[in-house]
Short mmCIF file of C-alpha atoms in Angstrom, two decimals:
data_model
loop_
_atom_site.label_atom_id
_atom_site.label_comp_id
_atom_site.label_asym_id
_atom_site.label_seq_id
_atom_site.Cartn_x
_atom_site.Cartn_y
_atom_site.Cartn_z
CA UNK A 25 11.87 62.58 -49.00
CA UNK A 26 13.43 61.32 -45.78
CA UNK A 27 17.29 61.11 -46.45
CA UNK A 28 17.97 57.76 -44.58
CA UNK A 29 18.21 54.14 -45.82
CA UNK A 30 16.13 51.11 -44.25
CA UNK A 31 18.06 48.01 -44.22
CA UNK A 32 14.87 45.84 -43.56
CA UNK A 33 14.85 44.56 -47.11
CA UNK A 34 11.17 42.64 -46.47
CA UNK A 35 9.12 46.37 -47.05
CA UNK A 36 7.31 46.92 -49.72
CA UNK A 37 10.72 46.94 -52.12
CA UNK A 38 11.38 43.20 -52.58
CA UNK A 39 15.08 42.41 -53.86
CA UNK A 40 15.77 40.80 -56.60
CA UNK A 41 13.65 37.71 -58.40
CA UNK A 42 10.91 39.98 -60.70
CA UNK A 43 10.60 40.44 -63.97
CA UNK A 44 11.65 43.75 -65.91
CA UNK A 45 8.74 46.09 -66.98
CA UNK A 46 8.66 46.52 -71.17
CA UNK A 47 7.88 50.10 -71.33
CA UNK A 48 8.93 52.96 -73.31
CA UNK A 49 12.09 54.94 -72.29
CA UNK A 50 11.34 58.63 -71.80
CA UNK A 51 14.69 59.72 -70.76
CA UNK A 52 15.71 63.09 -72.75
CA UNK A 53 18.71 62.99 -74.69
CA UNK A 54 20.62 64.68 -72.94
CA UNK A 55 23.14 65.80 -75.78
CA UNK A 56 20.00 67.45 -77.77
CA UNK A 57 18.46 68.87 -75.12
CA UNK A 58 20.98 70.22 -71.88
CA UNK A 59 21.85 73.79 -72.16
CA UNK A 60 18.31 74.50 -73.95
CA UNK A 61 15.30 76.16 -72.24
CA UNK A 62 13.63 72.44 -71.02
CA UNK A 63 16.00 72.02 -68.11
CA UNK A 64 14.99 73.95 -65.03
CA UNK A 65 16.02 73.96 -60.90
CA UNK A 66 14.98 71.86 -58.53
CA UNK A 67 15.18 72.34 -54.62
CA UNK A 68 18.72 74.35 -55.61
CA UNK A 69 20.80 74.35 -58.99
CA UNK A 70 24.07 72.65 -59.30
CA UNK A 71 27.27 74.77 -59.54
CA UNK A 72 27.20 73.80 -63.31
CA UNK A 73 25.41 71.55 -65.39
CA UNK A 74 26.73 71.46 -69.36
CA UNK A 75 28.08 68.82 -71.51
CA UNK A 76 31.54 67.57 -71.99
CA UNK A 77 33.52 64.58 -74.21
CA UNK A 78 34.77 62.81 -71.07
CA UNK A 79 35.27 59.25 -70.19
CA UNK A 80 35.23 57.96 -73.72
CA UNK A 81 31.86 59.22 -74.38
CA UNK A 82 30.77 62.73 -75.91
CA UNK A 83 27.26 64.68 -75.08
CA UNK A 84 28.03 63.51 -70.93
CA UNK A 85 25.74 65.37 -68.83
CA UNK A 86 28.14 66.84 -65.70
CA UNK A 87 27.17 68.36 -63.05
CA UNK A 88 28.94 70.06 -59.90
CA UNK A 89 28.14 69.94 -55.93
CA UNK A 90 30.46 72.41 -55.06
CA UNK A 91 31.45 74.51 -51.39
CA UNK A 92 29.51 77.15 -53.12
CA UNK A 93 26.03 75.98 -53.12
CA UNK A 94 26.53 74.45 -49.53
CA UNK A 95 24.50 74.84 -46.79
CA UNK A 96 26.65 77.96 -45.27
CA UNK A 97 26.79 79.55 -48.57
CA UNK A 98 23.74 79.90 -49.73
CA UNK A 99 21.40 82.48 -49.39
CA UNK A 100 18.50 82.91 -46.63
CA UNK A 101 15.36 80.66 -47.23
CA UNK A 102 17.63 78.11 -48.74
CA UNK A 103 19.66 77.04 -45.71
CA UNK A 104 18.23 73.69 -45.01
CA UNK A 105 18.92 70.65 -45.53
CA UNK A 106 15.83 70.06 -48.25
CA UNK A 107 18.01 72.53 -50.31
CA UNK A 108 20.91 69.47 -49.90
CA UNK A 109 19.55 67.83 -52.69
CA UNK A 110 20.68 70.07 -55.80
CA UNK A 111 19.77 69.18 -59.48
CA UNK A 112 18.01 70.00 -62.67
CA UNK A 113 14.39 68.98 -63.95
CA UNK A 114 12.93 68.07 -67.29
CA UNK A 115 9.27 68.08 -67.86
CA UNK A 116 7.95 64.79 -69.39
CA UNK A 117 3.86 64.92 -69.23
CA UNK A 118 3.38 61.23 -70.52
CA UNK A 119 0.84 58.61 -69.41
CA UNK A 120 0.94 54.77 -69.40
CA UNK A 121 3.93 52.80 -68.69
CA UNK A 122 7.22 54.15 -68.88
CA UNK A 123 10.96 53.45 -68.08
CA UNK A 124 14.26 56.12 -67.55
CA UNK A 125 17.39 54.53 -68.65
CA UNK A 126 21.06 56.63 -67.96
CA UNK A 127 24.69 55.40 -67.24
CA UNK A 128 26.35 57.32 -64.47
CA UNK A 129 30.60 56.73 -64.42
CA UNK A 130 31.58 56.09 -60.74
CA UNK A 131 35.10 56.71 -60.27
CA UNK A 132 37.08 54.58 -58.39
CA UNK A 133 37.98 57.37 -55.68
CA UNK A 134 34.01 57.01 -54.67
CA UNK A 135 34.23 52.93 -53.47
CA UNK A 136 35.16 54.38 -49.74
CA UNK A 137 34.34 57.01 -47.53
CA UNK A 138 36.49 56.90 -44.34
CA UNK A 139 35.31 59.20 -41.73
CA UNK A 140 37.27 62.33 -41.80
CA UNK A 141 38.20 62.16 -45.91
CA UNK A 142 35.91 64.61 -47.09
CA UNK A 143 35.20 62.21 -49.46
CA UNK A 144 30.86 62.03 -49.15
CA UNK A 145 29.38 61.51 -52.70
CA UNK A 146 26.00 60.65 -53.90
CA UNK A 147 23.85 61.35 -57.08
CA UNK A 148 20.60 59.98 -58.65
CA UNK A 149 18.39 59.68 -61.10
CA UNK A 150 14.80 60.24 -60.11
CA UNK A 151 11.05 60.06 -61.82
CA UNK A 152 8.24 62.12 -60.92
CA UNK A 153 5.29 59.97 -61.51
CA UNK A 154 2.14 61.99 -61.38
CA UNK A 155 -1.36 60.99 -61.37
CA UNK A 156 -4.54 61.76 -63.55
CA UNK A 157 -4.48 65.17 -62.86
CA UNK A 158 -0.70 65.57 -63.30
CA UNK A 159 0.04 66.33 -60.10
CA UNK A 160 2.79 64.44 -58.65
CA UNK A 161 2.21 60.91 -57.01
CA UNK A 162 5.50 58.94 -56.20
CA UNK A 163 8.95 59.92 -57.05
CA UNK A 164 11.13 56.59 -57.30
CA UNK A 165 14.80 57.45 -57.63
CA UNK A 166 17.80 54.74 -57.71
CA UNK A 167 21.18 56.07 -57.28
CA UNK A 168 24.77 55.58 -55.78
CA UNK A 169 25.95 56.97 -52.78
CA UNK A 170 29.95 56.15 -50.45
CA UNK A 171 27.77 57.77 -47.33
CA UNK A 172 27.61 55.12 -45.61
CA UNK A 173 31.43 54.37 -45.90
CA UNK A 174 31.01 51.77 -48.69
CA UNK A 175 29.81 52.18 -52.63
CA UNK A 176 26.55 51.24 -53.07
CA UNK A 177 23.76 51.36 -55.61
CA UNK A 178 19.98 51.89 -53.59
CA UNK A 179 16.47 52.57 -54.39
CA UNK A 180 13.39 54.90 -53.55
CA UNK A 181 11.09 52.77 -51.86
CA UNK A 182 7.79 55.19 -52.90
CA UNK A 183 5.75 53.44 -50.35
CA UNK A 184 7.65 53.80 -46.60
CA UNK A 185 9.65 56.99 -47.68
CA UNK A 186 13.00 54.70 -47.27
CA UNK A 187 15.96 53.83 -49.33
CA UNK A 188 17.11 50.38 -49.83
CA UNK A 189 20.20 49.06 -50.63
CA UNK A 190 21.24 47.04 -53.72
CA UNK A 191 23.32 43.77 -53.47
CA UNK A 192 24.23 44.51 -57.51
CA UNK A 193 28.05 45.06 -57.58
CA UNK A 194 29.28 48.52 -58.41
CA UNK A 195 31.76 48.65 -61.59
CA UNK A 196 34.13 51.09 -60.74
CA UNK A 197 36.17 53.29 -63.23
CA UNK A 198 33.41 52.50 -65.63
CA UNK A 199 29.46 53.28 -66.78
CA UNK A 200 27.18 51.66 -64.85
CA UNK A 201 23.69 51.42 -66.54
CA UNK A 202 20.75 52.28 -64.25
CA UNK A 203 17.30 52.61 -65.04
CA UNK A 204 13.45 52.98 -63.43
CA UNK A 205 10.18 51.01 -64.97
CA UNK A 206 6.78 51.66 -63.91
CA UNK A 207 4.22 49.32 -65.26
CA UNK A 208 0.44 50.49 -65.55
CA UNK A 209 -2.02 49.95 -64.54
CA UNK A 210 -0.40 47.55 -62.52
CA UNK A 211 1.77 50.12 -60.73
CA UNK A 212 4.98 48.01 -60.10
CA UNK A 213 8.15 49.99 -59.88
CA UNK A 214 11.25 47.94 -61.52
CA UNK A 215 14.68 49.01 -60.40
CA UNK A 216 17.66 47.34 -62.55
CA UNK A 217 21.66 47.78 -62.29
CA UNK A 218 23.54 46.64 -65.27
CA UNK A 219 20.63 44.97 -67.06
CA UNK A 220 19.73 43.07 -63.71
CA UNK A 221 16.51 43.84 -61.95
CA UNK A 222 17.77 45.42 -57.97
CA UNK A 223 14.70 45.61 -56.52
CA UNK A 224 10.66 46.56 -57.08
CA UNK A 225 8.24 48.56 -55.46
CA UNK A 226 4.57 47.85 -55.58
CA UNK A 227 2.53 51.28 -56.11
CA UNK A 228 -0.84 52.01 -54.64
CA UNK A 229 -2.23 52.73 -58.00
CA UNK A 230 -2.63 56.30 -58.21
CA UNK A 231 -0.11 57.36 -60.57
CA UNK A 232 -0.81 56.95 -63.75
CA UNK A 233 2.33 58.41 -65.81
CA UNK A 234 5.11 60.47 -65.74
CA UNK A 235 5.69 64.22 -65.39
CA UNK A 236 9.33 64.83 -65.39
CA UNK A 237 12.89 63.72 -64.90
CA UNK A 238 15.51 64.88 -62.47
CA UNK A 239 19.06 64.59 -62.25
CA UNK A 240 20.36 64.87 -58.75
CA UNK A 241 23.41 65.70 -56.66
CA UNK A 242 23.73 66.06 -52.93
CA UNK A 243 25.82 68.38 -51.09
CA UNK A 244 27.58 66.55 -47.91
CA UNK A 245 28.63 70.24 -46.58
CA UNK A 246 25.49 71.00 -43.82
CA UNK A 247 26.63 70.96 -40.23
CA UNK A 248 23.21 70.05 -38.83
CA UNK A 249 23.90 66.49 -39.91
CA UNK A 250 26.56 66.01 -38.13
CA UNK A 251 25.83 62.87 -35.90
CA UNK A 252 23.17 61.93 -38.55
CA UNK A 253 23.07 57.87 -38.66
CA UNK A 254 22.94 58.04 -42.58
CA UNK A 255 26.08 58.81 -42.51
CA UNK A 256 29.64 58.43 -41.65
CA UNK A 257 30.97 61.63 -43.30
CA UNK A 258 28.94 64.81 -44.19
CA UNK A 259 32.04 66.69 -45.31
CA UNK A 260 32.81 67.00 -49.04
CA UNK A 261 35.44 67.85 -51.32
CA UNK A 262 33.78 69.41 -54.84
CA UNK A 263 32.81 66.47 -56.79
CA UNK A 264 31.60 66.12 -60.09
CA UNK A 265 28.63 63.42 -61.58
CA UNK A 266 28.61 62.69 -65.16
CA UNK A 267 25.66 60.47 -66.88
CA UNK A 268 25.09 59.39 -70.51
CA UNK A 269 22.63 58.18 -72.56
CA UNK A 270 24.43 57.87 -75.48
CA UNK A 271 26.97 54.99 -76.07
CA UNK A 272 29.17 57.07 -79.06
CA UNK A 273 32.78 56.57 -78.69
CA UNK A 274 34.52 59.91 -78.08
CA UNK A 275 36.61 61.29 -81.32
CA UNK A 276 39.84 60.39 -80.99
CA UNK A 277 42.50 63.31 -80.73
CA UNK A 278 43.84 64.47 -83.96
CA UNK A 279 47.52 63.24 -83.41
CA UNK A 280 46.08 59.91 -82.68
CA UNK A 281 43.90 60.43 -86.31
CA UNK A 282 47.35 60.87 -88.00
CA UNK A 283 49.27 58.17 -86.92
CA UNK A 284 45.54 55.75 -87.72
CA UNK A 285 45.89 57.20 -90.79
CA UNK A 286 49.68 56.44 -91.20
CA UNK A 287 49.05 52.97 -90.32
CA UNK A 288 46.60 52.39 -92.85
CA UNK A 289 48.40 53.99 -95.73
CA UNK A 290 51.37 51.63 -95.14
CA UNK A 291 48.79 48.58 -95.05
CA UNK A 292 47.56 50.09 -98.62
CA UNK A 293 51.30 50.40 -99.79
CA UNK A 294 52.15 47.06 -99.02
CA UNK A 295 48.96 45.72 -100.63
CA UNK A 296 50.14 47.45 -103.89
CA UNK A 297 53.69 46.57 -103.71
CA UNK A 298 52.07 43.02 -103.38
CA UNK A 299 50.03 43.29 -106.67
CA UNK A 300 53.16 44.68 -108.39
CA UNK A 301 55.19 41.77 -107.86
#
C-alpha cells in the first residue's frame, strides 16, 4: 500500500452522493475477543494492545505506537518503512456482502500537526477482502490521520493504490463512528463517517468476501521520510488509539455510587414523610 494521499477526488473513489450498502457487520467484539488467541501481528505488533474503561466507555480496544517499535529500534529485517504500519489482525473467512463498523476517540491534541511538534498521528481500520479462493483481493481501510498538518478522516481507494480525503467533519474530544461496506456481487466499497456515506470505491469484481480485520497504527519515527510530501512531520511523541464497538456507559466510580445512592434515599424519605402527613 503506497502511503500517500491523491487529492484528485474524480478516481475511481467518488465523494459523497451514494447510497449505504445493507450488509452484515463482521466486526469482532472486541471486549470478548482482544487478549484471546484470535488476534495476531501484522507487518509489526503495537507496543500494547489490551482493553481499558476509558473515555466513558468500557471493553476500548488501545493500542500504542511507541519510540520502541520505531524504525531505529527495531530489529534487522524489520527496518523499513512497510514495518511503519504496526497493528493486530483478526481472521474473518466470510463470503457475500459485509460491513466493519468501530468508533475511534480522536482527542483534541490530534486536530494539528505543526511542523516540528512531534505531534504525527494516524490509525485505521482496514478489511482484507479476499476472493474465491481466500486469498486476499483489495484491502479498503478508512482512517484519521494530523500528517498532513490538519485532522482529517480518508479512504483506501482499492483501485489506484491512493488515499482520499474526506470532507466529513472530525468531532474532536469525542467517538467518531467509522465503518466499511462492500456490496456483492456488485463490488461497491461504501465508506461512511458518522452515519454519512464519505466516499465509494467501485471494485473490479474479484473479491468475493472477507478474510480478516485489522486494526492499525503508524509509527511517524523513520528518518527515510524525511522530505516525504505526505507529510509535514514524521516525528512522534508515543501516542495511544482507542476504538469501541460497544456503546456501554463506563461504571461510575464508587464514591460517585454513594452519593447516587444518597440522593435517592432522601427522594424516598421525603416521599414517605409525604404519605405520613
Amino acid at each position: 500500500m503506497q502511503h500517500q494521499k491523491s487529492l484528485a477526488l474524480g478516481l475511481a473513489l467518488v465523494l459523497g452522493g451514494a447510497a449505504q450498502a445493507t450488509a452484515q457487520d463482521v466486526t469482532p467484539d472486541f471486549g470478548s475477543t482482544v487478549g484471546g488467541p484470535g488476534w495476531v501481528t501484522d507487518r509489526y505488533a503495537p507496543a500494547t494492545f489490551n482493553l481499558l474503561t476509558t473515555k466513558g466507555r468500557t471493553n476500548v480496544l488501545s493500542f500504542a505506537i511507541t519510540s520502541q517499535s520505531d524504525f531505529a529500534n527495531r530489529p534487522a529485517g524489520y527496518q523499513s518503512t512497510f514495518y511503519n504500519t504496526q497493528g493486530m489482525k483478526y481472521a474473518l473467512n466470510q463470503s457475500g456482502s459485509y460491513s466493519l463498523t468501530a468508533d475511534l476517540w480522536v482527542d483534541g491534541s490530534w486536530a494539528s500537526n505543526p511542523t516540528g511538534s512531534n505531534n504525527s498521528r494516524r490509525t485505521d481500520m482496514w478489511g482484507v477482502s479476499v476472493d474465491a479462493s481466500n486469498n486476499p483481493a483489495d484491502y479498503p481501510v478508512i482512517g484519521f490521520t494530523n500528517a498532513g498538518g490538519t485532522g482529517i478522516f480518508r479512504g483506501y481507494d482499492v483501485n489506484t493504490g491512493l488515499w482520499n480525503n474526506f470532507a466529513n467533519p472530525v468531532s474532536y474530544n469525542a467517538w467518531n463512528t467509522l465503518r466499511i461496506d462492500f456490496d456483492y456481487p456488485t463490488a461497491l466499497y461504501s465508506y461512511s463517517v458518522n452515519g454519512s456515506v464519505a466516499g465509494t470505491v467501485q471494485g473490479d469484481g474479484v473479491a468475493q468476501g472477507i478474510g480478516a480485520v485489522i486494526m492499525q497504527g503508524y509509527n511517524f519515527n523513520d528518518p527515510t521520510r524525511e522530505g516525504d510530501p505526505a507529510i509535514i512531520e514524521n516525528g512522534s511523541t508515543d501516542y495511544h488509539a482507542f476504538w469501541s464497538n460497544t456503546a456501554v456507559v463506563a461504571t461510575p466510580e464508587p464514591a460517585s455510587l454513594v452519593l447516587l445512592g444518597t440522593g435517592l434515599l432522601g427522594v424516598a424519605g421525603v416521599v414517605r414523610r409525604r404519605r405520613k402527613a
